[in-house]
XYZ file of C-alpha atoms in Angstrom:
269
model
C -28.549 10.729 6.709
C -29.136 12.400 10.046
C -26.686 14.880 11.529
C -24.128 13.207 13.763
C -24.676 9.773 12.223
C -21.769 7.663 11.019
C -21.380 6.182 7.559
C -18.942 3.554 6.412
C -15.508 5.028 5.671
C -14.657 5.009 1.963
C -11.345 3.207 1.422
C -9.721 3.579 -1.982
C -7.836 0.437 -3.058
C -5.268 0.811 -5.832
C -6.012 -1.648 -8.617
C -4.057 -3.880 -10.950
C -4.270 -3.716 -14.745
C -3.635 -7.244 -15.976
C -4.883 -9.617 -18.691
C -7.932 -11.461 -17.370
C -10.548 -13.908 -18.561
C -14.244 -14.445 -17.869
C -17.112 -16.113 -19.737
C -16.033 -16.201 -23.404
C -13.415 -13.471 -23.020
C -9.715 -14.294 -22.661
C -6.638 -12.131 -22.076
C -8.630 -8.919 -21.914
C -6.816 -6.009 -20.192
C -8.796 -5.559 -16.989
C -8.800 -3.316 -13.942
C -8.976 -5.677 -10.983
C -8.077 -6.236 -7.363
C -8.179 -9.487 -5.385
C -11.465 -9.777 -3.539
C -9.612 -10.418 -0.293
C -8.784 -6.700 -0.029
C -12.388 -5.584 -0.473
C -13.636 -8.343 1.817
C -11.251 -7.263 4.585
C -12.283 -3.614 4.233
C -15.967 -4.550 4.367
C -15.463 -6.829 7.377
C -13.781 -3.938 9.198
C -16.782 -1.683 8.597
C -15.532 0.192 5.539
C -16.674 0.561 1.938
C -14.117 -0.458 -0.720
C -13.638 1.781 -3.765
C -11.430 0.410 -6.563
C -8.988 2.970 -8.002
C -7.677 2.259 -11.528
C -4.236 3.721 -12.348
C -4.717 7.436 -13.129
C -1.920 9.997 -12.947
C -3.895 13.015 -14.200
C -4.527 14.239 -10.665
C -5.165 13.015 -7.136
C -8.451 14.811 -6.557
C -10.246 11.547 -5.787
C -8.908 11.849 -2.238
C -11.482 14.586 -1.617
C -14.142 11.870 -1.398
C -12.022 9.155 0.246
C -11.441 8.535 3.935
C -8.417 6.260 3.558
C -6.081 4.775 0.967
C -4.905 1.178 0.655
C -1.976 0.600 -1.722
C -2.348 -3.008 -2.796
C 0.315 -5.566 -3.660
C 1.308 -6.616 -7.143
C 4.163 -6.162 -9.584
C 7.497 -4.505 -8.792
C 8.012 -0.754 -8.453
C 9.982 0.573 -11.405
C 13.684 0.913 -10.453
C 13.908 4.212 -12.319
C 11.734 5.655 -9.564
C 14.611 5.199 -7.117
C 17.554 5.787 -9.434
C 18.520 2.218 -10.336
C 18.720 0.254 -13.544
C 16.305 -2.688 -13.733
C 17.439 -6.155 -12.758
C 16.451 -8.764 -15.405
C 14.122 -10.334 -12.820
C 12.242 -7.083 -12.113
C 8.728 -6.864 -13.567
C 7.300 -3.382 -13.205
C 4.072 -1.616 -14.111
C 4.801 2.038 -14.982
C 1.100 2.912 -15.138
C 0.569 1.756 -11.570
C 3.651 3.591 -10.339
C 2.525 6.869 -11.893
C -1.089 6.604 -10.780
C -0.380 5.403 -7.260
C 2.331 7.960 -6.573
C -0.046 10.699 -7.697
C -2.901 9.634 -5.430
C -0.486 8.865 -2.586
C 0.925 12.396 -2.636
C -2.574 13.850 -2.505
C -3.619 11.472 0.291
C -0.627 12.386 2.429
C -1.196 16.083 1.831
C -4.798 15.657 3.005
C -3.747 13.657 6.110
C -5.700 10.608 4.940
C -4.810 7.340 6.661
C -2.640 5.262 4.311
C -1.773 1.567 4.388
C 0.731 0.018 1.982
C 0.659 -3.762 1.497
C 3.713 -5.579 0.062
C 4.332 -3.617 -3.164
C 2.383 -0.813 -1.486
C 4.909 -0.648 1.360
C 7.754 -0.594 -1.137
C 6.045 2.229 -3.040
C 5.703 4.168 0.224
C 9.446 3.825 0.837
C 10.273 5.000 -2.686
C 7.870 7.945 -2.376
C 9.672 8.973 0.823
C 13.057 8.925 -0.915
C 14.088 5.328 -0.234
C 15.371 2.441 -2.341
C 14.642 -1.264 -2.802
C 16.513 -4.536 -3.076
C 15.473 -5.698 -6.540
C 15.934 -9.407 -5.837
C 15.852 -10.331 -2.173
C 17.359 -13.855 -2.441
C 20.589 -12.213 -3.589
C 20.661 -10.344 -0.256
C 19.446 -12.908 2.290
C 20.563 -16.076 0.499
C 17.233 -17.918 0.491
C 13.777 -17.974 -1.125
C 11.695 -18.238 2.050
C 9.901 -14.937 1.407
C 8.544 -16.356 -1.876
C 9.065 -20.104 -1.770
C 7.462 -20.904 -5.149
C 5.054 -19.331 -7.646
C 1.720 -18.857 -5.913
C 3.000 -20.247 -2.601
C 3.166 -18.058 0.513
C 5.991 -18.343 2.989
C 5.692 -17.847 6.744
C 8.205 -16.364 9.159
C 8.573 -14.693 12.557
C 8.237 -10.926 12.845
C 9.034 -8.391 15.564
C 8.090 -4.731 16.002
C 9.669 -1.681 17.594
C 8.144 -1.047 21.047
C 5.912 2.006 21.137
C 5.493 2.181 17.366
C 2.242 2.242 15.415
C 3.169 -1.202 14.089
C 3.563 -2.600 17.598
C 0.228 -1.104 18.655
C -1.711 -2.354 15.635
C -0.060 -5.780 15.636
C 0.238 -6.512 19.351
C 0.512 -10.265 19.803
C 1.346 -11.023 16.151
C 4.496 -13.150 15.987
C 4.319 -14.697 12.498
C 3.140 -13.374 9.136
C 2.758 -14.710 5.622
C 5.089 -13.690 2.823
C 5.131 -13.463 -0.967
C 7.705 -11.060 -2.407
C 11.111 -11.094 -4.076
C 11.894 -7.416 -3.453
C 12.235 -5.539 -0.171
C 13.008 -2.133 1.301
C 16.728 -1.392 1.351
C 16.573 2.248 2.483
C 13.276 3.534 3.946
C 14.050 7.149 3.093
C 12.264 9.446 5.536
C 10.115 6.637 6.934
C 10.898 4.831 10.179
C 11.510 1.085 10.079
C 9.437 -0.490 12.850
C 9.176 -4.166 11.886
C 11.653 -6.880 10.920
C 11.660 -10.530 9.893
C 13.994 -12.936 11.669
C 16.524 -12.544 8.835
C 16.503 -8.748 9.127
C 14.246 -8.016 6.143
C 12.188 -4.858 6.697
C 8.584 -5.871 7.438
C 6.984 -2.588 8.557
C 7.559 1.129 8.003
C 5.660 4.192 9.176
C 5.689 7.979 9.242
C 5.725 9.046 12.913
C 4.863 12.618 11.862
C 1.422 11.638 10.554
C -1.473 9.974 12.403
C -1.662 6.811 10.270
C 0.836 6.033 7.518
C 1.828 2.382 7.737
C 3.422 -0.114 5.379
C 3.584 -3.882 5.892
C 5.581 -6.263 3.716
C 3.212 -9.217 4.074
C -0.393 -9.731 2.915
C -2.789 -9.084 5.813
C -5.789 -9.422 3.492
C -4.993 -13.140 3.350
C -4.596 -13.534 7.114
C -7.454 -14.726 9.382
C -6.916 -11.547 11.438
C -6.177 -8.699 8.958
C -5.311 -6.189 11.680
C -3.563 -3.543 9.532
C -6.628 -3.224 7.288
C -8.948 -3.100 10.283
C -6.761 -0.375 11.806
C -6.829 1.591 8.536
C -10.634 1.529 8.418
C -10.886 2.584 12.053
C -8.443 5.438 11.499
C -10.464 6.531 8.469
C -13.812 6.642 10.322
C -15.318 10.057 10.980
C -18.758 11.540 11.721
C -20.946 12.852 8.938
C -22.674 16.135 9.740
C -26.043 16.766 8.087
C -25.212 14.209 5.420
C -22.005 15.986 4.378
C -18.332 15.241 4.912
C -16.826 16.805 8.004
C -13.411 16.946 6.318
C -12.643 19.600 3.723
C -9.604 19.844 1.410
C -7.001 22.258 2.702
C -3.685 23.631 1.456
C -0.882 21.638 3.105
C 2.565 20.356 2.231
C 2.854 16.736 1.108
C 5.577 14.710 2.865
C 6.560 13.357 -0.556
C 7.145 16.728 -2.169
C 5.162 19.809 -3.185
C 1.870 21.152 -1.891
C -1.743 20.704 -2.812
C -4.955 22.638 -2.543
C -7.017 19.472 -2.344
C -6.807 18.841 -6.104
C -3.800 16.527 -5.820
C -0.260 16.376 -7.188
C 0.975 15.099 -10.507
C 3.392 12.161 -10.400
C 6.343 14.114 -11.792
C 6.281 16.471 -8.787
C 7.031 13.710 -6.346
C 10.391 13.556 -4.624
C 11.194 9.890 -5.032
C 14.957 9.877 -4.519
């Protein structure tokens, strides 16, 4: 690659571990992510890299340009000091692995986008808490109308925020979740549904740390993912990365020398 040329930004997408089936195989534990995430990253000019849960270290961020925390199962309530509701279904391996890579990504100033569960994980990592079953709070099921059925609702954003800039003109979003952010911790809330449910959070102290409660990968215009890829783009000099790991303090606790943080060093409230 020639000096000064631009390559596709590498976007790490956190993956599910769920039973899956293909060909003659059934209920095999598999590392997977819905294709819609990878398709949206590719359409925006990025290269998707699937990240299985791994809490040994976060050193993968040294080769990434951005991090996308995908949706999925609930964040474990123990991560924010609560006992689990009977309707909460968590994945401890995902929590541990994603919090580890998230801490390293934030310490390296990588652009980060959290989608649905990913936004909730961001809030927990920044010291916040969640509503474990949203219908108990808002009195309806419109945010997850039925299994496998997306809801739709109005949304508004705080003027001047990253959310408002990225999502200018967006007035409705899809919805599929039964949990929501109760306390954003050290994040700023910059988006709301018409019933007051938190729909967007961000860290104003960093260039691009954004969480959205809906699923932009399933929207015709996946603006948050496009914005993540654009924020992650950078020139490549003489075929090598322009960015180098550096010793900085992670907003979610501790410091890193580019090799990442272990999950148990996170300050998760």
